[in-house]
Amino acid sequence: MIELKDLSAGYGGQDVVHDISLAFTPGRVLALLGPNGCGKSTLLRTALGLNPKSGGQVLMDGVPLESLSPRERALKAAYLSQSRSTPNITAYKMVLHGRFPHLSYPRRYRKEDYEAADRALRWADAADVARRSMAELSGGQRQKVYLAMALAQEAPTLLMDEPTTFLDVGHQLEVMAAARRLAREGRAVVMVLHDLPLAMRGADDVALLSAGRLTAYGTVEDVYSSGKIDKVFGVALRRVETESGWQYYYG
């Protein structure tokens, strides 16, 4: 489990997130919500050690982040970033990159690495493009390949920064369904999302950021009932109970 304790971080001596305390809990999906520029991406990158912190602490399974090597961190948490390069390699080779933390030097893929890549491609609904070049794929297809790469890492915590970008509604729902399945397997799943109804319908917990500070944190029910989502986003988020559970919409 990853725990953030009074975490502050930013760039060029200017903090973007301030005194954030929360946990990425195994078996639960956490939706990280907030307006553009509120520090969501910075928070994820700092939690992984990709961005330096200016205060507070990050613990991975109770161990301070700075005590762990990059490989040890990668074995504990996988990261699907918001912006990614497009190398001129096949989608399958891209997914195999997710296996790097499991390999010793020199890197030689084993049977279990190929099996993990195949599973991840199926999970992400990207098996049909596995042999195609990344440069040939559409934005949505690439997004599914990057998701598969993160899944192939098979880390107990998965952090995803806007994983539904470029995906149509059907595939957005599939990504959320995959997140739910991963949580049922015992993984901690953290997702930065801009689609509030999708987030509220699929997550277990919500962390709501505003101006770099944690405005609300708790179960979906608790955060919705607080009314803080409406205040932070300036919207009227409403819901109706159906046979499949609460459905959220903008009123």
PDB file of C-alpha atoms in Angstrom:
ATOM      1  CA  MET A   1       0.000   0.000   0.000  1.00  0.00           C
ATOM      2  CA  ILE A   2       1.132   3.541  -0.775  1.00  0.00           C
ATOM      3  CA  GLU A   3       0.528   6.183   1.871  1.00  0.00           C
ATOM      4  CA  LEU A   4       0.991   9.933   1.470  1.00  0.00           C
ATOM      5  CA  LYS A   5       1.541  11.874   4.676  1.00  0.00           C
ATOM      6  CA  ASP A   6       1.397  15.686   4.581  1.00  0.00           C
ATOM      7  CA  LEU A   7       2.897  15.549   1.082  1.00  0.00           C
ATOM      8  CA  SER A   8       3.846  18.794  -0.661  1.00  0.00           C
ATOM      9  CA  ALA A   9       5.507  19.107  -4.059  1.00  0.00           C
ATOM     10  CA  GLY A  10       5.877  21.379  -7.041  1.00  0.00           C
ATOM     11  CA  TYR A  11       8.317  22.842  -9.527  1.00  0.00           C
ATOM     12  CA  GLY A  12      10.994  25.522  -9.368  1.00  0.00           C
ATOM     13  CA  GLY A  13      10.547  26.059  -5.671  1.00  0.00           C
ATOM     14  CA  GLN A  14       6.797  26.665  -6.017  1.00  0.00           C
ATOM     15  CA  ASP A  15       4.513  24.057  -4.450  1.00  0.00           C
ATOM     16  CA  VAL A  16       1.626  22.792  -6.565  1.00  0.00           C
ATOM     17  CA  VAL A  17       0.201  20.361  -3.991  1.00  0.00           C
ATOM     18  CA  HIS A  18       0.087  21.141  -0.295  1.00  0.00           C
ATOM     19  CA  ASP A  19      -0.013  18.854   2.749  1.00  0.00           C
ATOM     20  CA  ILE A  20      -1.827  15.932   1.106  1.00  0.00           C
ATOM     21  CA  SER A  21      -2.539  12.877   3.274  1.00  0.00           C
ATOM     22  CA  LEU A  22      -4.286   9.861   1.745  1.00  0.00           C
ATOM     23  CA  ALA A  23      -3.769   6.168   1.005  1.00  0.00           C
ATOM     24  CA  PHE A  24      -3.935   3.999  -2.104  1.00  0.00           C
ATOM     25  CA  THR A  25      -5.701   1.029  -0.567  1.00  0.00           C
ATOM     26  CA  PRO A  26      -5.535  -2.544  -1.933  1.00  0.00           C
ATOM     27  CA  GLY A  27      -8.854  -3.820  -3.224  1.00  0.00           C
ATOM     28  CA  ARG A  28     -10.285  -0.355  -3.898  1.00  0.00           C
ATOM     29  CA  VAL A  29     -10.551   2.057  -6.828  1.00  0.00           C
ATOM     30  CA  LEU A  30      -9.707   5.648  -5.929  1.00  0.00           C
ATOM     31  CA  ALA A  31     -10.822   8.414  -8.304  1.00  0.00           C
ATOM     32  CA  LEU A  32      -8.587  11.484  -8.123  1.00  0.00           C
ATOM     33  CA  LEU A  33     -10.736  14.430  -9.170  1.00  0.00           C
ATOM     34  CA  GLY A  34     -10.230  18.162  -9.528  1.00  0.00           C
ATOM     35  CA  PRO A  35     -10.133  20.995 -12.063  1.00  0.00           C
ATOM     36  CA  ASN A  36      -7.279  21.330 -14.533  1.00  0.00           C
ATOM     37  CA  GLY A  37      -4.091  22.553 -12.904  1.00  0.00           C
ATOM     38  CA  CYS A  38      -5.029  21.544  -9.369  1.00  0.00           C
ATOM     39  CA  GLY A  39      -2.063  19.171  -8.987  1.00  0.00           C
ATOM     40  CA  LYS A  40      -3.466  15.721  -9.755  1.00  0.00           C
ATOM     41  CA  SER A  41      -0.658  14.664 -12.107  1.00  0.00           C
ATOM     42  CA  THR A  42       1.975  16.190  -9.845  1.00  0.00           C
ATOM     43  CA  LEU A  43       0.580  14.205  -6.931  1.00  0.00           C
ATOM     44  CA  LEU A  44       0.831  10.903  -8.805  1.00  0.00           C
ATOM     45  CA  ARG A  45       4.343  11.590 -10.065  1.00  0.00           C
ATOM     46  CA  THR A  46       5.529  12.574  -6.599  1.00  0.00           C
ATOM     47  CA  ALA A  47       3.984   9.452  -5.094  1.00  0.00           C
ATOM     48  CA  LEU A  48       6.174   7.426  -7.477  1.00  0.00           C
ATOM     49  CA  GLY A  49       9.347   9.433  -6.906  1.00  0.00           C
ATOM     50  CA  LEU A  50       9.285  10.860 -10.443  1.00  0.00           C
ATOM     51  CA  ASN A  51       8.899  14.359  -9.055  1.00  0.00           C
ATOM     52  CA  PRO A  52      10.739  15.553  -5.923  1.00  0.00           C
ATOM     53  CA  LYS A  53       8.720  16.307  -2.827  1.00  0.00           C
ATOM     54  CA  SER A  54       9.242  19.490  -0.832  1.00  0.00           C
ATOM     55  CA  GLY A  55       7.667  18.180   2.352  1.00  0.00           C
ATOM     56  CA  GLY A  56       5.941  15.240   3.945  1.00  0.00           C
ATOM     57  CA  GLN A  57       6.444  11.559   3.298  1.00  0.00           C
ATOM     58  CA  VAL A  58       5.601   8.762   0.849  1.00  0.00           C
ATOM     59  CA  LEU A  59       5.528   5.228   2.216  1.00  0.00           C
ATOM     60  CA  MET A  60       5.404   2.071   0.092  1.00  0.00           C
ATOM     61  CA  ASP A  61       4.349  -0.860   2.265  1.00  0.00           C
ATOM     62  CA  GLY A  62       5.542   1.134   5.246  1.00  0.00           C
ATOM     63  CA  VAL A  63       8.982   1.844   3.764  1.00  0.00           C
ATOM     64  CA  PRO A  64      10.018   5.445   2.901  1.00  0.00           C
ATOM     65  CA  LEU A  65      10.073   5.937  -0.858  1.00  0.00           C
ATOM     66  CA  GLU A  66      13.626   7.262  -0.867  1.00  0.00           C
ATOM     67  CA  SER A  67      14.847   3.997   0.690  1.00  0.00           C
ATOM     68  CA  LEU A  68      13.742   2.017  -2.369  1.00  0.00           C
ATOM     69  CA  SER A  69      15.547   1.649  -5.688  1.00  0.00           C
ATOM     70  CA  PRO A  70      13.742   2.554  -8.935  1.00  0.00           C
ATOM     71  CA  ARG A  71      13.336  -1.160  -9.666  1.00  0.00           C
ATOM     72  CA  GLU A  72      11.850  -1.828  -6.217  1.00  0.00           C
ATOM     73  CA  ARG A  73       9.412   1.033  -6.723  1.00  0.00           C
ATOM     74  CA  ALA A  74       8.413  -0.296 -10.140  1.00  0.00           C
ATOM     75  CA  LEU A  75       7.678  -3.716  -8.683  1.00  0.00           C
ATOM     76  CA  LYS A  76       5.269  -2.072  -6.241  1.00  0.00           C
ATOM     77  CA  ALA A  77       3.533   0.454  -8.508  1.00  0.00           C
ATOM     78  CA  ALA A  78       2.842   0.784 -12.238  1.00  0.00           C
ATOM     79  CA  TYR A  79       2.133   4.149 -13.843  1.00  0.00           C
ATOM     80  CA  LEU A  80       0.144   5.099 -16.924  1.00  0.00           C
ATOM     81  CA  SER A  81       1.184   8.701 -17.572  1.00  0.00           C
ATOM     82  CA  GLN A  82      -0.901  11.403 -19.203  1.00  0.00           C
ATOM     83  CA  SER A  83       1.573  12.138 -22.015  1.00  0.00           C
ATOM     84  CA  ARG A  84       3.669   9.479 -23.724  1.00  0.00           C
ATOM     85  CA  SER A  85       6.033   9.209 -26.680  1.00  0.00           C
ATOM     86  CA  THR A  86       5.240   7.037 -29.691  1.00  0.00           C
ATOM     87  CA  PRO A  87       8.282   4.882 -30.501  1.00  0.00           C
ATOM     88  CA  ASN A  88       8.526   3.128 -33.846  1.00  0.00           C
ATOM     89  CA  ILE A  89       8.085  -0.386 -32.453  1.00  0.00           C
ATOM     90  CA  THR A  90       5.243  -2.869 -32.473  1.00  0.00           C
ATOM     91  CA  ALA A  91       2.489  -2.647 -29.894  1.00  0.00           C
ATOM     92  CA  TYR A  92       3.547  -6.039 -28.537  1.00  0.00           C
ATOM     93  CA  LYS A  93       7.102  -4.844 -27.873  1.00  0.00           C
ATOM     94  CA  MET A  94       5.660  -1.749 -26.206  1.00  0.00           C
ATOM     95  CA  VAL A  95       3.649  -3.912 -23.825  1.00  0.00           C
ATOM     96  CA  LEU A  96       6.699  -6.055 -23.068  1.00  0.00           C
ATOM     97  CA  HIS A  97       8.391  -2.922 -21.713  1.00  0.00           C
ATOM     98  CA  GLY A  98       6.093  -3.321 -18.737  1.00  0.00           C
ATOM     99  CA  ARG A  99       8.067  -6.432 -17.810  1.00  0.00           C
ATOM    100  CA  PHE A 100      11.417  -4.605 -17.407  1.00  0.00           C
ATOM    101  CA  PRO A 101      11.261  -4.451 -13.570  1.00  0.00           C
ATOM    102  CA  HIS A 102      10.976  -8.245 -13.492  1.00  0.00           C
ATOM    103  CA  LEU A 103      14.074  -8.865 -15.635  1.00  0.00           C
ATOM    104  CA  SER A 104      17.706  -9.197 -14.655  1.00  0.00           C
ATOM    105  CA  TYR A 105      20.543  -7.875 -16.794  1.00  0.00           C
ATOM    106  CA  PRO A 106      20.931  -8.574 -19.660  1.00  0.00           C
ATOM    107  CA  ARG A 107      17.213  -8.379 -20.338  1.00  0.00           C
ATOM    108  CA  ARG A 108      15.924 -11.641 -21.719  1.00  0.00           C
ATOM    109  CA  TYR A 109      12.191 -12.235 -21.839  1.00  0.00           C
ATOM    110  CA  ARG A 110      10.953 -15.479 -20.365  1.00  0.00           C
ATOM    111  CA  LYS A 111       7.824 -17.496 -21.003  1.00  0.00           C
ATOM    112  CA  GLU A 112       6.038 -15.813 -18.083  1.00  0.00           C
ATOM    113  CA  ASP A 113       6.823 -12.375 -19.531  1.00  0.00           C
ATOM    114  CA  TYR A 114       5.207 -13.209 -22.852  1.00  0.00           C
ATOM    115  CA  GLU A 115       2.233 -14.715 -21.034  1.00  0.00           C
ATOM    116  CA  ALA A 116       1.848 -11.547 -18.942  1.00  0.00           C
ATOM    117  CA  ALA A 117       1.965  -9.402 -22.090  1.00  0.00           C
ATOM    118  CA  ASP A 118      -0.660 -11.559 -23.786  1.00  0.00           C
ATOM    119  CA  ARG A 119      -2.960 -11.319 -20.746  1.00  0.00           C
ATOM    120  CA  ALA A 120      -2.544  -7.563 -20.556  1.00  0.00           C
ATOM    121  CA  LEU A 121      -3.336  -7.103 -24.241  1.00  0.00           C
ATOM    122  CA  ARG A 122      -6.527  -9.112 -23.843  1.00  0.00           C
ATOM    123  CA  TRP A 123      -7.518  -7.141 -20.739  1.00  0.00           C
ATOM    124  CA  ALA A 124      -7.025  -3.862 -22.593  1.00  0.00           C
ATOM    125  CA  ASP A 125      -8.843  -5.108 -25.717  1.00  0.00           C
ATOM    126  CA  ALA A 126      -5.696  -4.473 -27.761  1.00  0.00           C
ATOM    127  CA  ALA A 127      -4.738  -7.995 -28.870  1.00  0.00           C
ATOM    128  CA  ASP A 128      -5.861  -7.254 -32.423  1.00  0.00           C
ATOM    129  CA  VAL A 129      -3.198  -4.549 -32.861  1.00  0.00           C
ATOM    130  CA  ALA A 130      -0.327  -6.389 -31.143  1.00  0.00           C
ATOM    131  CA  ARG A 131       1.735  -6.859 -34.321  1.00  0.00           C
ATOM    132  CA  ARG A 132       1.169  -3.367 -35.705  1.00  0.00           C
ATOM    133  CA  SER A 133       3.544  -0.450 -35.338  1.00  0.00           C
ATOM    134  CA  MET A 134       2.688   2.087 -32.644  1.00  0.00           C
ATOM    135  CA  ALA A 135       3.089   4.839 -35.244  1.00  0.00           C
ATOM    136  CA  GLU A 136       0.233   3.345 -37.299  1.00  0.00           C
ATOM    137  CA  LEU A 137      -2.294   3.235 -34.488  1.00  0.00           C
ATOM    138  CA  SER A 138      -5.045   5.712 -33.711  1.00  0.00           C
ATOM    139  CA  GLY A 139      -5.007   7.662 -30.465  1.00  0.00           C
ATOM    140  CA  GLY A 140      -7.539   5.319 -28.901  1.00  0.00           C
ATOM    141  CA  GLN A 141      -5.621   2.215 -29.971  1.00  0.00           C
ATOM    142  CA  ARG A 142      -2.396   3.605 -28.563  1.00  0.00           C
ATOM    143  CA  GLN A 143      -4.101   4.397 -25.295  1.00  0.00           C
ATOM    144  CA  LYS A 144      -5.189   0.785 -24.942  1.00  0.00           C
ATOM    145  CA  VAL A 145      -1.648  -0.411 -25.670  1.00  0.00           C
ATOM    146  CA  TYR A 146      -0.201   1.881 -22.992  1.00  0.00           C
ATOM    147  CA  LEU A 147      -2.808   0.578 -20.567  1.00  0.00           C
ATOM    148  CA  ALA A 148      -1.752  -2.975 -21.450  1.00  0.00           C
ATOM    149  CA  MET A 149       1.888  -2.059 -20.798  1.00  0.00           C
ATOM    150  CA  ALA A 150       0.987  -0.834 -17.305  1.00  0.00           C
ATOM    151  CA  LEU A 151      -1.054  -3.977 -16.644  1.00  0.00           C
ATOM    152  CA  ALA A 152       1.812  -6.209 -17.822  1.00  0.00           C
ATOM    153  CA  GLN A 153       3.943  -4.804 -15.025  1.00  0.00           C
ATOM    154  CA  GLU A 154       1.675  -6.728 -12.611  1.00  0.00           C
ATOM    155  CA  ALA A 155       2.378  -4.370  -9.718  1.00  0.00           C
ATOM    156  CA  PRO A 156       0.038  -4.380  -6.700  1.00  0.00           C
ATOM    157  CA  THR A 157      -0.712  -0.666  -7.212  1.00  0.00           C
ATOM    158  CA  LEU A 158      -1.732   0.846 -10.542  1.00  0.00           C
ATOM    159  CA  LEU A 159      -1.774   4.629 -11.028  1.00  0.00           C
ATOM    160  CA  MET A 160      -3.465   5.910 -14.189  1.00  0.00           C
ATOM    161  CA  ASP A 161      -3.456   9.548 -15.274  1.00  0.00           C
ATOM    162  CA  GLU A 162      -6.485  10.134 -17.508  1.00  0.00           C
ATOM    163  CA  PRO A 163      -6.633   6.547 -18.860  1.00  0.00           C
ATOM    164  CA  THR A 164      -9.847   7.169 -20.820  1.00  0.00           C
ATOM    165  CA  THR A 165      -8.353   9.902 -23.038  1.00  0.00           C
ATOM    166  CA  PHE A 166      -9.046   9.285 -26.763  1.00  0.00           C
ATOM    167  CA  LEU A 167     -11.432   6.416 -25.943  1.00  0.00           C
ATOM    168  CA  ASP A 168     -15.083   6.325 -26.972  1.00  0.00           C
ATOM    169  CA  VAL A 169     -17.803   5.835 -24.371  1.00  0.00           C
ATOM    170  CA  GLY A 170     -17.869   2.064 -24.725  1.00  0.00           C
ATOM    171  CA  HIS A 171     -14.141   1.707 -24.190  1.00  0.00           C
ATOM    172  CA  GLN A 172     -14.214   4.189 -21.297  1.00  0.00           C
ATOM    173  CA  LEU A 173     -16.669   1.876 -19.569  1.00  0.00           C
ATOM    174  CA  GLU A 174     -14.400  -1.082 -20.340  1.00  0.00           C
ATOM    175  CA  VAL A 175     -11.436   0.678 -18.698  1.00  0.00           C
ATOM    176  CA  MET A 176     -13.496   1.292 -15.586  1.00  0.00           C
ATOM    177  CA  ALA A 177     -14.679  -2.330 -15.613  1.00  0.00           C
ATOM    178  CA  ALA A 178     -11.036  -3.439 -15.860  1.00  0.00           C
ATOM    179  CA  ALA A 179     -10.189  -1.218 -12.883  1.00  0.00           C
ATOM    180  CA  ARG A 180     -12.979  -2.859 -10.900  1.00  0.00           C
ATOM    181  CA  ARG A 181     -11.684  -6.331 -11.784  1.00  0.00           C
ATOM    182  CA  LEU A 182      -8.158  -5.395 -10.734  1.00  0.00           C
ATOM    183  CA  ALA A 183      -9.473  -4.118  -7.411  1.00  0.00           C
ATOM    184  CA  ARG A 184     -11.371  -7.353  -6.858  1.00  0.00           C
ATOM    185  CA  GLU A 185      -8.060  -9.170  -7.371  1.00  0.00           C
ATOM    186  CA  GLY A 186      -6.647  -7.117  -4.490  1.00  0.00           C
ATOM    187  CA  ARG A 187      -4.826  -4.354  -6.326  1.00  0.00           C
ATOM    188  CA  ALA A 188      -4.984  -0.677  -5.424  1.00  0.00           C
ATOM    189  CA  VAL A 189      -6.163   1.319  -8.451  1.00  0.00           C
ATOM    190  CA  VAL A 190      -5.896   5.104  -8.673  1.00  0.00           C
ATOM    191  CA  MET A 191      -7.411   6.943 -11.633  1.00  0.00           C
ATOM    192  CA  VAL A 192      -7.283  10.616 -12.574  1.00  0.00           C
ATOM    193  CA  LEU A 193     -10.568  11.208 -14.369  1.00  0.00           C
ATOM    194  CA  HIS A 194     -12.457  14.189 -15.793  1.00  0.00           C
ATOM    195  CA  ASP A 195     -15.741  12.389 -16.429  1.00  0.00           C
ATOM    196  CA  LEU A 196     -17.449  12.877 -13.062  1.00  0.00           C
ATOM    197  CA  PRO A 197     -20.402  10.509 -13.666  1.00  0.00           C
ATOM    198  CA  LEU A 198     -18.004   7.765 -14.802  1.00  0.00           C
ATOM    199  CA  ALA A 199     -15.774   8.303 -11.777  1.00  0.00           C
ATOM    200  CA  MET A 200     -18.616   8.346  -9.262  1.00  0.00           C
ATOM    201  CA  ARG A 201     -20.231   5.262 -10.765  1.00  0.00           C
ATOM    202  CA  GLY A 202     -17.068   3.178 -10.887  1.00  0.00           C
ATOM    203  CA  ALA A 203     -14.884   4.216  -7.948  1.00  0.00           C
ATOM    204  CA  ASP A 204     -14.992   3.121  -4.322  1.00  0.00           C
ATOM    205  CA  ASP A 205     -13.340   6.250  -2.962  1.00  0.00           C
ATOM    206  CA  VAL A 206     -12.802   9.819  -4.120  1.00  0.00           C
ATOM    207  CA  ALA A 207      -9.996  12.295  -3.434  1.00  0.00           C
ATOM    208  CA  LEU A 208     -11.102  15.781  -4.499  1.00  0.00           C
ATOM    209  CA  LEU A 209      -8.391  18.380  -5.074  1.00  0.00           C
ATOM    210  CA  SER A 210      -8.836  22.114  -5.423  1.00  0.00           C
ATOM    211  CA  ALA A 211      -5.981  24.596  -5.786  1.00  0.00           C
ATOM    212  CA  GLY A 212      -3.527  21.884  -4.771  1.00  0.00           C
ATOM    213  CA  ARG A 213      -5.253  20.990  -1.519  1.00  0.00           C
ATOM    214  CA  LEU A 214      -7.337  17.985  -0.545  1.00  0.00           C
ATOM    215  CA  THR A 215     -10.873  19.334  -0.286  1.00  0.00           C
ATOM    216  CA  ALA A 216     -12.678  16.029   0.289  1.00  0.00           C
ATOM    217  CA  TYR A 217     -11.564  12.441   0.746  1.00  0.00           C
ATOM    218  CA  GLY A 218     -13.659   9.375   1.486  1.00  0.00           C
ATOM    219  CA  THR A 219     -16.161   6.999  -0.044  1.00  0.00           C
ATOM    220  CA  VAL A 220     -18.119   8.033  -3.121  1.00  0.00           C
ATOM    221  CA  GLU A 221     -21.211   8.369  -0.925  1.00  0.00           C
ATOM    222  CA  ASP A 222     -19.472  10.589   1.608  1.00  0.00           C
ATOM    223  CA  VAL A 223     -17.925  12.899  -0.970  1.00  0.00           C
ATOM    224  CA  TYR A 224     -21.121  13.169  -3.006  1.00  0.00           C
ATOM    225  CA  SER A 225     -23.192  13.921   0.085  1.00  0.00           C
ATOM    226  CA  SER A 226     -20.781  16.669   1.130  1.00  0.00           C
ATOM    227  CA  GLY A 227     -21.757  18.759  -1.897  1.00  0.00           C
ATOM    228  CA  LYS A 228     -18.118  19.734  -2.415  1.00  0.00           C
ATOM    229  CA  ILE A 229     -17.950  18.377  -5.964  1.00  0.00           C
ATOM    230  CA  ASP A 230     -20.562  20.903  -7.057  1.00  0.00           C
ATOM    231  CA  LYS A 231     -18.657  23.735  -5.371  1.00  0.00           C
ATOM    232  CA  VAL A 232     -15.250  22.796  -6.766  1.00  0.00           C
ATOM    233  CA  PHE A 233     -16.403  22.233 -10.350  1.00  0.00           C
ATOM    234  CA  GLY A 234     -19.273  24.715 -10.447  1.00  0.00           C
ATOM    235  CA  VAL A 235     -21.705  22.055 -11.655  1.00  0.00           C
ATOM    236  CA  ALA A 236     -24.825  20.357 -10.396  1.00  0.00           C
ATOM    237  CA  LEU A 237     -23.985  16.649 -10.153  1.00  0.00           C
ATOM    238  CA  ARG A 238     -27.124  14.618  -9.521  1.00  0.00           C
ATOM    239  CA  ARG A 239     -27.991  10.926  -9.329  1.00  0.00           C
ATOM    240  CA  VAL A 240     -30.853   8.485  -9.700  1.00  0.00           C
ATOM    241  CA  GLU A 241     -31.076   4.972  -8.285  1.00  0.00           C
ATOM    242  CA  THR A 242     -31.494   2.185 -10.838  1.00  0.00           C
ATOM    243  CA  GLU A 243     -31.460  -1.614 -10.745  1.00  0.00           C
ATOM    244  CA  SER A 244     -27.707  -1.502 -11.437  1.00  0.00           C
ATOM    245  CA  GLY A 245     -26.997   1.069  -8.727  1.00  0.00           C
ATOM    246  CA  TRP A 246     -26.652   4.857  -8.633  1.00  0.00           C
ATOM    247  CA  GLN A 247     -26.369   6.585 -12.004  1.00  0.00           C
ATOM    248  CA  TYR A 248     -24.859  10.079 -11.931  1.00  0.00           C
ATOM    249  CA  TYR A 249     -25.621  12.926 -14.316  1.00  0.00           C
ATOM    250  CA  TYR A 250     -25.335  16.700 -14.616  1.00  0.00           C
ATOM    251  CA  GLY A 251     -28.560  18.370 -13.519  1.00  0.00           C
TER     252      GLY A 251
END
